[in-house]
Amino acid sequence: MKTTGPAIVCEDLRKRYETIGQKPVDALVGLDLTANYGECLGLLGPNGAGKTTTIEILEGLLPSSGGKVEVLGMRWGEHDTQLRNRIGISLQETRLADKLTVIETVRLFSSFYEKQGDADEILQSLSLDEKREARVMTLSGGQKQRLAVACALAGEPELLFLDEPTTGLDPQSRRDVWEIIRRQREGGRTTLLTTHYMDEAERLCDRVAVVDRGKVIAVGSPAELIQRIGGDHVIQFALKNSNDSAESHVELFSKLPSVQACHVEADGFALTVSAPHECIPALVERLGANRLQLGRLTTRNVSLEDVFVSLTGRRLTAEELADKAP
Amino acid sequence: MSESQTIENAADGMRGLKPAAQRHSTGRASPLGQLFLARMRMFYRAPEAIFWTYGFPILLTIGLGVAFRAKGVEKVTVAIEDAAPLAQVRASLEKDPGIKAKVGTASQCADWIRKGEAMLAVINADGVEYRFDPTRPDASLARLKVDDVIQRGAGRPDAVHVTDMTATAPGARYIDFLVPGLLGMNLMGGGLWGIGFVIVDMRIRKLLKRLIATPMRKRDFFFSVLGARMAFMVPEMILLLLTGRLLFGVAVAGSAFNIAVVIAVGAVSFAGLGLLAASRADKLETITGLMNVIMLPMWIFSGVFFAASRFPDAIQPFIQALPLTQLNNALRAVISDGASLSSQWMPLTILAAYGTVSFLLALRIFRWT
C-alpha cells in the first residue's frame, strides 16, 4: 500500500451539466485539490458550491468535463475495479434496503470486495452491534447514517469518501457520527468528507478546503484559516436606543483598539478583534460618551463561518441553493 | 413427478439456500449468493409482495372458476294461458325437464313477457299462439323448443333420429381453458412487476448508485434479480395448477418437465421485458405507465380469458406477435393437450427471442445513477 505522496489530486477540474433546452450549468470551474495519505480533508461550502460534484467525480460515479483527476495514483477509466476495491463510499441520501437487517446489509456489501471486512467487527467499531439483527427500516436517522458508513468500510478501504455524513441528523446523532469518523482518522485512514457545517469541519478535519461557486477558495488547517483573517475573537452586540443608521456607527467602532473588521449584522454589529480585554472597555466608554446603551453583548472565538464570510462576503448558511448534482 | 413432490422439492431448494450462503460467511462470501439472498429476503419479508404474487392469482382463479362453473342445462321459462283448450299443451310442457311453466291469465302472461320473467307466452287462439320478442335470442330459442315439445306431445314423429352429445367433460370446459391462460398472465405480471418495479425502486433509493460504487460485478446483480424471480415463480405456478386441479378438477395432460420448460422460457422472456422497461425509468409513475402500456394489449388480445382467435383476421399477425399469446398457446398445448416440446418450437423460439433481445438491450441502456 502506497503511503507517501498525495492520495487524491485534482487539477483544474471542470464539470458542466448540459440539459437540452436549458443553459448549461458550470458546477466546477477549475477546482484544485490535494489530499495526503492519512489525513482527513474536508470540503466545506454552501449547498450548490460543487462539493458533491467533486466527490462524485473522485468516486468515479460522474465523468468530469475537463481537468486531471488521480485517486490513489490511478485514474478512472483505466483501473476501475482496482480503485473500487480500495475506496469506500457513503453517498448523500442513499436509502438502503428496508427489509434487510443491519448485519445482512454489511455482509452484502463486504461480499463485493477483494478484502472482505468482518461485518461483526465493523458493526462493533460503529457501535451498531446492538442493532445487528434490526431491520434497516426500524433504524433512527443517526443509526442509518452509521450503517451507511459501515457499508463504506465493508471492503476495508484505504480511502474513505463521506458526502455530508451528518446532514439532517439531530445533534446527538451528529456527535455519534463525528465520534465514528474521528476513530477512522485515528486509524490512519485517508478520508475526504463534504459538509456545510462549520463546526463539523473544525472538529473532524486535519485540513479544510473551502469551496465556493465551483472552486477551492482557501485551503489549510482550521487554525490556519482562522488565523488568516486576523482576529481570534468576535464581539457581537446590539444597541438599545440608536436612531441613526447602522452604517454611520461602523467608522466609530472600526477605530476601537485591536478591531480587525466590523460587520453590520441583521440586528447589531460584529467586531473581529485580537484583544477583547482592550476592546470591550473602550467600546463601553465610547457608547457612554455618545449616550448609547447596549441591548446585548456576547463574545465568541472566530469560527470557520467567519472565515467564509470574510472570503466571500456571504454567510455560509444563508446560501440555500439546490445542489446541482443529479 | 406429481405436484406434491414438486412442492417438496421446491421447499427443499429454498431451505437449502441458507446453509449454503452461511457456509460462505466463515470463508469468502460469494457476491452472487449474497445478492440473491438479499433479493429473496426483500421479497419474503414484504407481505404485500407475497399477496400479489401468490394470494391474488389464486383468488382470481377461484373467483373466475366459480363464476364460469358448469351450471347444468338452463330451463326456459314459459307462460301458459290458463284456458281449457290448452290442457294437453300445458301437460306436455310441464312434463318437459327443460321447461319451467308459469300459468296465468292472458294479461298476466303479457305482463311476464314484458318484464322478461318469461321468454315466451303460449296463448289460446285458433290452435296455439306464441307471443315473444324476436329480438331476444333466448326468446327465439324458447319458441323453437316449446314448439318442438308441443308438436311432439301432439304425436308428431321425428323424421330423423337424433342423439345429443354435450361437451362438459373435464378438459373441454371454460376453467380448463382459463387456468393455462392465468398461468401465462401471472408469468407476465410477475416478470414485469417483480423485476421492473424492484429495479426502479432501487434506482429511486439510489441503491443502484450505491451498488455500482462498489466492485460488484454487474452480471452478478442481473443474475441475482433474475434468479430470485425464477425462484419466486416456482411455488406460484405450482399453487395455481394445484388450485385448478383440486378445486375444479382441471386435468394436466402434459408431463411436468414439458410444462416446467414452457413456464421457465416464459418467465425468462417476461423478466427480460421487465428489465428493459426498468432500464432507464427513475420515477414510479414512469414505470407504472410503461407496465400498463406493455401489459394492457396482452391482457385483451393474448387469449387469457377468451380465445385470441375471436379477434378479426386483420389483427391476428399483431396478436400472434405478442409474447403472451405465444406463451398461452404453448401452455395450453402442453397442459391441456399434452403436446410435446418439439411441437411447440415456434412459440418457444419467439419467447426466447423476446427474452434475449430485451435482456441484451436492457444491459446496453441500463442506468445505474
XYZ file of C-alpha atoms in Angstrom:
695
model
C 0.000 0.000 0.000
C 1.318 3.348 -1.044
C 1.508 5.727 1.893
C 3.509 8.666 0.574
C 2.554 11.277 -1.950
C -0.990 12.506 -2.386
C -3.970 10.132 -2.136
C -6.074 12.478 -4.246
C -5.032 15.002 -6.851
C -7.426 17.262 -8.757
C -6.051 19.845 -11.139
C -8.208 22.359 -12.936
C -11.226 20.088 -12.510
C -14.238 21.196 -14.541
C -17.813 19.995 -14.771
C -20.560 21.360 -16.977
C -24.093 19.982 -16.745
C -25.862 20.237 -20.079
C -29.621 19.913 -20.219
C -31.312 20.059 -23.591
C -33.205 23.314 -23.961
C -31.560 24.899 -20.926
C -28.491 26.990 -20.314
C -25.557 24.759 -19.343
C -24.592 24.950 -15.682
C -20.920 25.091 -14.730
C -20.709 23.277 -11.410
C -16.906 23.202 -11.286
C -14.755 25.886 -12.873
C -11.148 24.806 -12.313
C -11.025 23.159 -8.932
C -7.622 22.217 -7.491
C -7.352 19.852 -4.565
C -4.779 17.564 -2.988
C -5.356 15.104 -0.159
C -2.427 13.430 1.567
C -2.350 9.872 2.830
C -3.697 9.510 6.328
C -5.325 12.901 6.567
C -8.946 13.869 6.924
C -9.685 16.537 4.371
C -12.953 18.438 4.493
C -14.678 20.095 1.568
C -16.570 22.945 3.163
C -19.008 25.109 1.316
C -22.634 26.057 0.875
C -25.125 23.868 -0.977
C -24.541 24.182 -4.700
C -20.866 25.055 -4.312
C -19.791 21.899 -6.159
C -18.851 19.646 -3.235
C -20.971 16.687 -4.256
C -19.989 17.052 -7.910
C -16.316 16.976 -6.879
C -16.672 13.956 -4.618
C -18.712 12.019 -7.205
C -16.095 12.643 -9.876
C -13.441 11.404 -7.429
C -15.606 8.346 -6.693
C -15.820 7.558 -10.413
C -19.597 7.970 -10.459
C -19.618 11.078 -12.623
C -17.435 11.932 -15.625
C -15.625 15.272 -15.460
C -15.734 17.753 -18.315
C -12.048 18.576 -18.045
C -9.001 18.635 -15.818
C -6.895 15.944 -14.196
C -8.032 13.514 -11.519
C -5.865 10.937 -9.773
C -7.051 8.747 -6.956
C -4.519 6.571 -5.109
C -2.199 7.217 -8.036
C -4.695 5.734 -10.511
C -7.214 7.086 -12.995
C -10.868 6.324 -13.566
C -11.466 4.547 -16.850
C -8.167 2.688 -16.549
C -8.132 0.971 -13.159
C -11.780 0.994 -12.169
C -12.011 -2.387 -10.466
C -8.796 -1.821 -8.509
C -9.983 1.615 -7.457
C -13.430 0.356 -6.451
C -11.767 -2.289 -4.300
C -9.682 0.274 -2.457
C -12.179 3.045 -1.783
C -15.235 3.164 0.448
C -18.148 5.465 -0.215
C -21.071 6.924 1.650
C -23.357 8.792 -0.728
C -25.663 11.593 0.193
C -29.154 10.188 0.842
C -28.865 6.526 -0.015
C -31.795 4.590 1.333
C -30.571 1.064 1.880
C -32.967 -1.868 1.536
C -35.605 -1.511 4.285
C -36.266 -5.202 4.739
C -32.691 -6.333 5.265
C -31.140 -6.377 8.708
C -28.061 -4.391 9.639
C -25.744 -7.394 9.578
C -27.186 -8.675 6.287
C -26.617 -5.291 4.677
C -22.974 -5.084 5.763
C -22.336 -8.705 4.733
C -23.829 -7.998 1.320
C -21.547 -5.028 0.782
C -18.485 -6.762 2.114
C -19.028 -9.687 -0.289
C -18.268 -7.408 -3.251
C -14.704 -6.625 -2.188
C -11.377 -8.396 -2.537
C -10.725 -7.689 1.115
C -13.954 -8.686 2.789
C -14.189 -6.839 6.070
C -15.570 -8.725 9.067
C -19.141 -7.487 9.346
C -19.336 -8.010 13.110
C -16.123 -6.117 13.754
C -17.284 -3.237 11.584
C -20.599 -3.041 13.424
C -18.784 -3.068 16.724
C -16.492 -0.247 15.687
C -19.540 1.835 14.762
C -21.464 0.919 17.954
C -24.098 -0.773 15.840
C -23.708 -4.257 17.328
C -26.855 -3.833 19.412
C -28.794 -3.232 16.204
C -27.208 -6.217 14.466
C -30.491 -8.036 13.805
C -32.696 -4.936 13.385
C -34.219 -4.233 10.001
C -32.963 -1.098 8.288
C -36.453 0.421 8.301
C -36.520 0.457 12.104
C -33.271 2.429 12.490
C -33.112 6.095 13.504
C -31.551 8.665 11.177
C -28.260 8.549 13.047
C -28.174 4.748 13.024
C -28.917 4.677 9.294
C -26.064 7.094 8.706
C -23.734 4.938 10.787
C -24.853 1.933 8.745
C -24.010 3.881 5.571
C -20.523 4.426 6.993
C -20.389 0.714 7.884
C -21.114 -0.141 4.235
C -18.383 2.262 3.182
C -15.965 0.382 5.471
C -17.091 -3.069 4.297
C -14.137 -3.535 1.935
C -11.502 -2.217 4.375
C -10.816 0.780 2.161
C -7.642 2.851 2.129
C -9.607 5.902 1.146
C -12.990 6.849 2.517
C -15.421 9.278 0.876
C -18.218 10.644 3.039
C -20.690 13.007 1.379
C -22.470 15.080 4.018
C -22.427 12.329 6.625
C -24.450 14.278 9.196
C -26.909 16.327 7.145
C -30.388 16.101 8.586
C -29.345 14.446 11.841
C -30.230 15.552 15.349
C -27.359 16.914 17.490
C -26.771 13.684 19.424
C -26.663 11.595 16.241
C -24.270 14.100 14.682
C -21.942 13.757 17.635
C -22.143 9.962 17.347
C -21.199 10.088 13.678
C -18.357 12.531 14.447
C -17.020 10.108 17.004
C -17.031 7.347 14.373
C -15.212 9.488 11.830
C -12.668 10.613 14.409
C -11.915 6.974 15.175
C -11.404 6.285 11.477
C -8.981 9.167 11.279
C -7.062 7.838 14.243
C -6.839 4.512 12.430
C -4.778 6.255 9.758
C -7.354 6.031 7.006
C -7.425 8.796 4.416
C -10.837 10.450 4.486
C -12.471 13.035 2.279
C -15.699 14.433 3.624
C -18.006 17.170 2.457
C -20.048 19.284 4.795
C -21.749 22.600 5.046
C -21.409 22.576 8.811
C -18.501 24.685 10.055
C -18.282 23.018 13.441
C -18.094 19.627 11.779
C -15.186 20.657 9.565
C -13.450 22.324 12.509
C -13.731 19.260 14.723
C -13.045 16.477 12.254
C -10.684 17.701 9.596
C -6.902 17.992 9.566
C -7.307 20.344 6.648
C -10.280 22.120 5.151
C -10.767 23.217 1.551
C -13.322 25.996 1.333
C -15.347 25.532 -1.874
C -17.439 28.289 -3.371
C -19.024 28.539 -6.830
C -17.095 25.610 -8.285
C -13.622 26.478 -6.987
C -11.487 25.990 -3.896
C -11.013 29.471 -2.473
C -8.875 28.583 0.550
C -7.099 25.518 1.960
C -5.495 24.961 5.301
C -5.952 23.569 8.779
C -8.918 25.130 10.585
C -6.483 27.029 12.837
C -4.546 28.378 9.860
C -7.671 29.529 8.117
C -8.909 31.281 11.241
C -5.550 32.928 11.779
C -5.606 34.176 8.230
C -8.473 36.576 8.934
C -6.510 38.253 11.757
C -8.549 38.318 14.932
C -9.224 35.414 17.231
C -12.447 36.667 18.759
C -15.741 38.064 17.666
C -17.710 40.544 19.752
C -21.353 40.748 18.790
C -23.565 43.443 20.252
C -26.725 45.413 19.631
C -27.768 48.938 20.610
C -30.953 49.766 22.501
C -31.594 53.366 21.625
C -29.915 54.233 18.361
C -31.895 56.181 15.822
C -29.006 56.618 13.439
C -28.366 54.192 10.617
C -26.114 51.276 11.468
C -23.575 52.277 8.811
C -22.964 55.605 10.491
C -21.579 53.765 13.529
C -19.254 51.459 11.592
C -16.469 54.009 11.342
C -16.706 54.688 15.048
C -16.420 51.006 16.018
C -13.712 50.235 13.465
C -11.344 52.612 15.282
C -11.617 50.805 18.621
C -8.429 49.090 19.863
C -7.485 45.729 18.218
C -10.513 45.682 15.867
C -9.721 43.971 12.541
C -13.128 44.249 10.934
C -16.612 45.479 11.657
C -19.671 43.913 10.021
C -23.252 45.070 10.283
C -25.494 42.146 11.114
C -29.249 41.768 10.996
C -29.817 43.199 14.470
C -26.446 44.658 15.516
C -22.730 44.599 14.883
C -19.922 42.044 14.808
C -16.339 43.096 15.553
C -13.428 40.807 14.777
C -10.811 41.579 17.417
C -7.462 40.231 18.586
C -7.703 41.560 22.188
C -11.213 41.681 23.617
C -9.941 42.858 27.024
C -8.796 46.074 25.357
C -11.694 46.467 23.003
C -14.655 45.933 25.313
C -13.834 48.670 27.927
C -13.155 51.107 25.082
C -16.425 50.158 23.423
C -18.397 50.716 26.632
C -16.728 54.059 27.224
C -17.353 55.206 23.639
C -21.025 54.220 23.819
C -21.410 56.119 27.109
C -19.905 59.229 25.581
C -22.441 59.004 22.719
C -25.342 58.303 25.121
C -25.919 54.901 23.547
C -26.992 51.857 25.583
C -26.091 48.241 24.971
C -29.020 45.902 24.321
C -26.844 42.772 24.116
C -23.181 41.832 24.078
C -21.603 38.433 23.513
C -18.140 37.285 22.602
C -17.003 34.097 20.926
C -13.987 32.637 19.178
C -13.585 33.151 15.461
C -15.020 30.172 13.543
C -14.748 28.858 10.006
C -18.068 30.574 9.416
C -16.294 33.904 9.905
C -13.573 32.734 7.542
C -16.201 32.015 4.937
C -17.835 35.395 5.437
C -14.534 37.202 5.153
C -13.622 35.257 1.992
C -16.933 35.590 0.180
C -18.793 38.403 1.921
C -21.690 35.976 2.344
C -22.819 33.825 5.196
C -22.495 30.117 4.527
C -25.844 29.073 5.890
C -27.809 31.771 4.066
C -26.872 30.290 0.720
C -29.508 27.634 0.233
C -29.150 26.939 -3.461
C -30.215 23.489 -4.562
C -27.252 21.232 -5.155
C -26.752 20.929 -8.892
C -25.661 17.312 -8.747
C -28.179 14.905 -10.287
C -43.450 -36.209 -10.969
C -46.621 -35.351 -9.063
C -47.387 -31.818 -7.944
C -46.881 -32.594 -4.275
C -43.396 -33.905 -4.942
C -42.596 -30.784 -6.913
C -43.618 -28.615 -3.965
C -41.484 -30.575 -1.554
C -38.507 -30.286 -3.846
C -39.045 -26.575 -4.233
C -39.265 -26.154 -0.466
C -36.092 -28.181 -0.023
C -34.441 -25.922 -2.533
C -35.443 -22.815 -0.558
C -34.274 -24.288 2.721
C -31.076 -25.369 1.072
C -30.151 -21.778 0.205
C -29.495 -20.572 3.683
C -26.867 -23.015 4.866
C -25.081 -22.662 1.514
C -24.699 -18.923 1.989
C -23.814 -19.210 5.661
C -21.125 -21.682 4.825
C -19.531 -18.910 2.819
C -19.679 -16.402 5.645
C -16.883 -18.172 7.502
C -14.696 -18.106 4.405
C -15.267 -15.844 1.448
C -18.838 -14.764 0.813
C -19.988 -15.098 -2.774
C -21.337 -11.788 -4.092
C -23.846 -13.545 -6.355
C -25.065 -15.653 -3.425
C -25.344 -12.609 -1.151
C -27.210 -10.598 -3.783
C -29.592 -13.486 -4.418
C -30.197 -13.956 -0.696
C -30.798 -10.233 -0.242
C -33.351 -10.243 -3.044
C -35.101 -13.318 -1.571
C -35.249 -11.689 1.862
C -36.572 -8.434 0.479
C -39.332 -10.432 -1.174
C -40.453 -12.808 1.535
C -40.333 -10.080 4.183
C -42.831 -7.984 2.223
C -46.339 -9.318 2.933
C -47.841 -7.259 0.102
C -45.457 -8.818 -2.419
C -46.394 -12.270 -1.144
C -50.077 -11.475 -1.536
C -49.808 -10.144 -5.091
C -47.573 -13.000 -6.166
C -49.351 -15.923 -4.526
C -52.652 -14.871 -2.971
C -54.168 -12.726 -5.675
C -53.710 -15.108 -8.645
C -55.264 -17.913 -6.637
C -58.208 -15.773 -5.572
C -58.674 -14.761 -9.202
C -58.643 -18.382 -10.341
C -61.156 -19.352 -7.693
C -63.383 -16.372 -8.474
C -63.408 -16.964 -12.216
C -63.698 -20.726 -11.797
C -66.779 -20.324 -9.621
C -68.328 -17.669 -11.875
C -67.954 -19.793 -15.005
C -68.515 -23.228 -13.500
C -70.792 -25.631 -15.424
C -74.297 -24.820 -14.239
C -76.209 -27.704 -15.864
C -78.839 -27.161 -18.575
C -80.689 -23.936 -18.102
C -84.505 -24.117 -18.028
C -86.642 -21.999 -20.314
C -89.447 -20.156 -18.538
C -92.701 -20.239 -20.491
C -96.004 -18.525 -19.647
C -99.157 -20.507 -20.455
C -102.658 -19.062 -20.548
C -104.978 -20.799 -18.106
C -107.511 -21.918 -20.757
C -109.318 -25.260 -21.151
C -108.292 -25.902 -24.795
C -104.622 -25.692 -23.757
C -104.847 -28.500 -21.163
C -102.957 -31.038 -23.280
C -100.344 -28.473 -24.368
C -99.872 -27.483 -20.748
C -99.452 -31.083 -19.651
C -96.723 -31.837 -22.186
C -94.847 -28.577 -21.413
C -94.967 -29.179 -17.641
C -93.643 -32.687 -18.190
C -90.537 -31.489 -20.124
C -87.440 -31.208 -17.849
C -86.060 -28.285 -19.838
C -89.106 -26.073 -19.349
C -90.425 -24.171 -16.395
C -94.119 -23.401 -16.909
C -95.932 -20.407 -15.377
C -99.706 -20.473 -15.655
C -101.882 -17.341 -15.587
C -104.440 -15.189 -17.378
C -103.698 -13.774 -20.835
C -102.941 -10.349 -19.357
C -100.689 -11.893 -16.673
C -98.842 -13.734 -19.438
C -98.350 -10.484 -21.376
C -97.019 -8.867 -18.197
C -94.447 -11.643 -17.627
C -93.191 -11.285 -21.180
C -92.866 -7.529 -20.811
C -90.872 -7.880 -17.578
C -88.667 -10.620 -19.007
C -89.909 -13.110 -16.390
C -90.912 -15.472 -19.183
C -89.317 -15.814 -22.604
C -92.468 -16.864 -24.415
C -96.217 -16.914 -23.796
C -98.481 -19.686 -25.081
C -101.930 -18.195 -25.665
C -105.195 -19.895 -26.600
C -106.233 -18.873 -30.121
C -107.151 -20.696 -33.276
C -104.790 -23.534 -32.253
C -101.880 -22.020 -30.297
C -100.445 -18.520 -30.452
C -96.828 -17.769 -29.397
C -96.106 -14.297 -28.102
C -92.407 -13.302 -27.760
C -89.909 -10.621 -28.605
C -87.923 -11.940 -31.614
C -85.054 -9.506 -30.922
C -84.144 -11.546 -27.843
C -82.094 -14.576 -28.878
C -83.324 -16.513 -25.825
C -86.932 -15.923 -26.896
C -86.376 -17.343 -30.391
C -84.669 -20.386 -28.879
C -87.601 -20.760 -26.477
C -90.015 -20.642 -29.384
C -88.204 -23.497 -31.177
C -88.045 -25.592 -28.038
C -91.643 -25.006 -26.945
C -92.970 -25.645 -30.448
C -90.983 -28.882 -30.619
C -92.364 -30.089 -27.281
C -95.968 -29.204 -28.208
C -95.806 -30.801 -31.667
C -94.183 -33.971 -30.346
C -96.703 -34.065 -27.453
C -99.446 -33.947 -30.072
C -97.985 -37.007 -31.781
C -95.595 -35.638 -34.492
C -92.938 -38.220 -35.265
C -89.250 -37.268 -35.660
C -88.223 -37.507 -39.288
C -84.530 -38.101 -38.387
C -83.157 -39.932 -35.348
C -81.013 -37.536 -33.247
C -78.654 -38.091 -30.270
C -77.279 -35.151 -28.150
C -73.612 -35.231 -27.145
C -72.683 -32.412 -24.742
C -69.134 -31.065 -24.202
C -68.964 -30.590 -20.461
C -66.417 -33.324 -19.853
C -63.226 -32.219 -17.950
C -60.691 -30.831 -20.395
C -63.196 -29.004 -22.555
C -64.738 -26.615 -20.019
C -64.079 -22.905 -19.619
C -61.980 -23.440 -16.468
C -59.726 -25.815 -18.424
C -59.177 -23.059 -20.938
C -58.762 -20.425 -18.237
C -56.102 -21.962 -15.952
C -53.255 -22.064 -18.527
C -54.170 -18.503 -19.519
C -53.908 -17.398 -15.883
C -50.502 -19.067 -15.590
C -49.395 -17.049 -18.587
C -50.887 -13.852 -17.242
C -49.126 -14.299 -13.906
C -45.822 -15.036 -15.569
C -46.227 -11.769 -17.421
C -47.295 -9.737 -14.378
C -44.710 -11.295 -12.091
C -41.888 -10.817 -14.566
C -42.726 -7.225 -15.356
C -43.674 -6.040 -11.863
C -41.367 -8.348 -9.937
C -38.340 -7.142 -11.867
C -39.315 -3.751 -13.211
C -40.738 -2.291 -10.029
C -37.954 -3.585 -7.812
C -35.249 -2.096 -10.010
C -36.913 1.295 -10.318
C -37.422 1.362 -6.562
C -33.718 0.650 -6.067
C -32.858 3.402 -8.523
C -35.070 5.902 -6.686
C -33.434 4.955 -3.394
C -30.034 5.498 -5.036
C -29.302 1.937 -4.017
C -28.263 1.114 -7.598
C -25.838 4.018 -7.498
C -24.504 2.804 -4.166
C -24.042 -0.721 -5.527
C -22.242 0.428 -8.649
C -19.870 2.393 -6.392
C -18.594 -0.972 -5.121
C -16.596 -3.502 -7.148
C -19.802 -5.558 -7.591
C -19.951 -7.224 -10.992
C -22.950 -6.022 -12.930
C -23.756 -9.502 -14.210
C -23.966 -10.775 -10.621
C -26.603 -8.169 -9.940
C -28.687 -9.058 -13.005
C -28.361 -12.798 -12.428
C -29.453 -12.406 -8.811
C -32.571 -10.448 -9.763
C -33.411 -12.936 -12.498
C -32.623 -15.966 -10.340
C -34.739 -14.685 -7.468
C -37.664 -14.077 -9.822
C -37.391 -17.649 -11.090
C -37.366 -18.911 -7.517
C -40.484 -16.925 -6.510
C -42.294 -18.127 -9.606
C -41.998 -21.860 -8.941
C -44.379 -22.004 -5.943
C -46.704 -19.554 -7.699
C -47.114 -21.829 -10.715
C -47.476 -24.960 -8.602
C -50.111 -23.316 -6.411
C -52.107 -22.220 -9.439
C -52.024 -25.646 -11.056
C -52.940 -27.254 -7.742
C -55.849 -24.862 -7.211
C -57.191 -25.721 -10.674
C -56.726 -29.414 -10.045
C -58.131 -29.669 -6.516
C -60.984 -27.176 -6.758
C -62.095 -27.537 -10.359
C -60.614 -30.833 -11.488
C -58.509 -29.172 -14.200
C -56.593 -32.072 -15.693
C -52.934 -31.769 -16.617
C -52.294 -33.879 -19.690
C -48.678 -32.928 -20.330
C -45.541 -34.020 -18.490
C -44.268 -31.909 -15.587
C -40.973 -31.481 -17.420
C -42.573 -30.074 -20.561
C -44.731 -27.715 -18.516
C -41.710 -26.587 -16.478
C -39.729 -25.851 -19.635
C -42.512 -23.740 -21.156
C -43.006 -21.889 -17.856
C -39.284 -21.245 -17.485
C -38.924 -19.912 -21.021
C -41.979 -17.691 -20.497
C -40.692 -16.420 -17.165
C -37.284 -15.513 -18.603
C -38.951 -13.800 -21.531
C -41.065 -11.539 -19.331
C -38.223 -10.966 -16.892
C -36.239 -9.626 -19.846
C -39.110 -7.321 -20.784
C -39.376 -6.186 -17.158
C -35.678 -5.387 -17.066
C -35.943 -3.459 -20.327
C -38.927 -1.451 -19.078
C -36.994 -0.612 -15.905
C -33.666 0.087 -17.535
C -33.983 3.863 -17.506
C -37.147 4.829 -15.603
C -36.443 6.893 -12.494
C -39.981 7.561 -11.312
C -42.650 5.165 -10.123
C -45.152 6.940 -12.404
C -42.961 6.200 -15.425
C -42.582 2.517 -14.699
C -46.273 2.112 -13.828
C -47.254 3.734 -17.118
C -44.794 1.622 -19.094
C -46.052 -1.559 -17.444
C -49.629 -0.746 -18.333
C -48.734 0.083 -21.935
C -46.927 -3.236 -22.253
C -49.449 -5.402 -20.425
C -52.831 -3.988 -21.421
C -52.775 -5.177 -25.078
C -51.759 -8.641 -23.904
C -54.498 -8.831 -21.287
C -57.010 -8.083 -24.022
C -55.642 -9.820 -27.105
C -53.472 -12.676 -25.923
C -56.195 -15.157 -25.073
C -56.150 -15.131 -21.283
C -59.910 -15.063 -20.725
C -61.165 -15.947 -24.206
C -59.545 -17.292 -27.347
C -57.336 -14.873 -29.254
C -58.845 -16.255 -32.485
C -62.061 -14.348 -31.753
C -60.414 -11.130 -32.963
C -60.578 -10.241 -36.683
C -58.098 -11.862 -39.047
C -56.697 -8.452 -39.946
C -55.108 -8.028 -36.485
C -54.094 -11.657 -35.996
C -50.452 -11.059 -37.085
C -50.171 -8.418 -34.344
C -51.851 -10.680 -31.779
C -49.676 -13.655 -32.655
C -46.569 -11.494 -32.322
C -47.340 -10.730 -28.656
C -45.262 -12.839 -26.287
C -48.201 -13.651 -24.031
C -50.185 -15.049 -26.992
C -47.309 -17.395 -27.759
C -46.867 -18.329 -24.116
C -50.580 -19.052 -23.686
C -50.628 -21.127 -26.872
C -47.693 -23.191 -25.673
C -49.052 -23.533 -22.128
C -52.456 -24.733 -23.384
C -50.790 -27.139 -25.762
C -48.588 -28.779 -23.112
C -51.028 -28.583 -20.188
C -54.367 -29.435 -21.819
C -53.339 -31.392 -24.888
C -50.142 -32.994 -23.580
C -48.248 -31.673 -26.596
C -44.538 -32.376 -26.957
C -41.929 -29.631 -26.623
C -40.757 -30.121 -30.184
C -44.248 -29.346 -31.463
C -44.005 -26.030 -29.582
C -40.707 -24.942 -31.094
C -42.209 -21.828 -32.622
C -43.772 -20.234 -29.522
C -40.699 -21.231 -27.505
C -38.372 -19.650 -30.056
C -40.408 -16.445 -30.185
C -40.437 -16.227 -26.371
C -36.716 -16.910 -26.124
C -36.087 -14.226 -28.721
C -38.162 -11.695 -26.758
C -36.247 -12.550 -23.598
C -32.788 -12.455 -25.162
C -33.270 -9.296 -27.199
C -34.856 -7.336 -24.369
C -32.233 -8.551 -21.874
C -29.323 -7.547 -24.103
C -30.927 -4.225 -24.954
C -31.625 -3.543 -21.274
C -27.977 -4.182 -20.378
C -26.867 -1.690 -23.023
C -29.110 1.163 -21.923
C -29.326 0.370 -18.180
C -28.876 3.422 -15.976
C -27.352 2.934 -12.533
C -27.408 6.504 -11.293
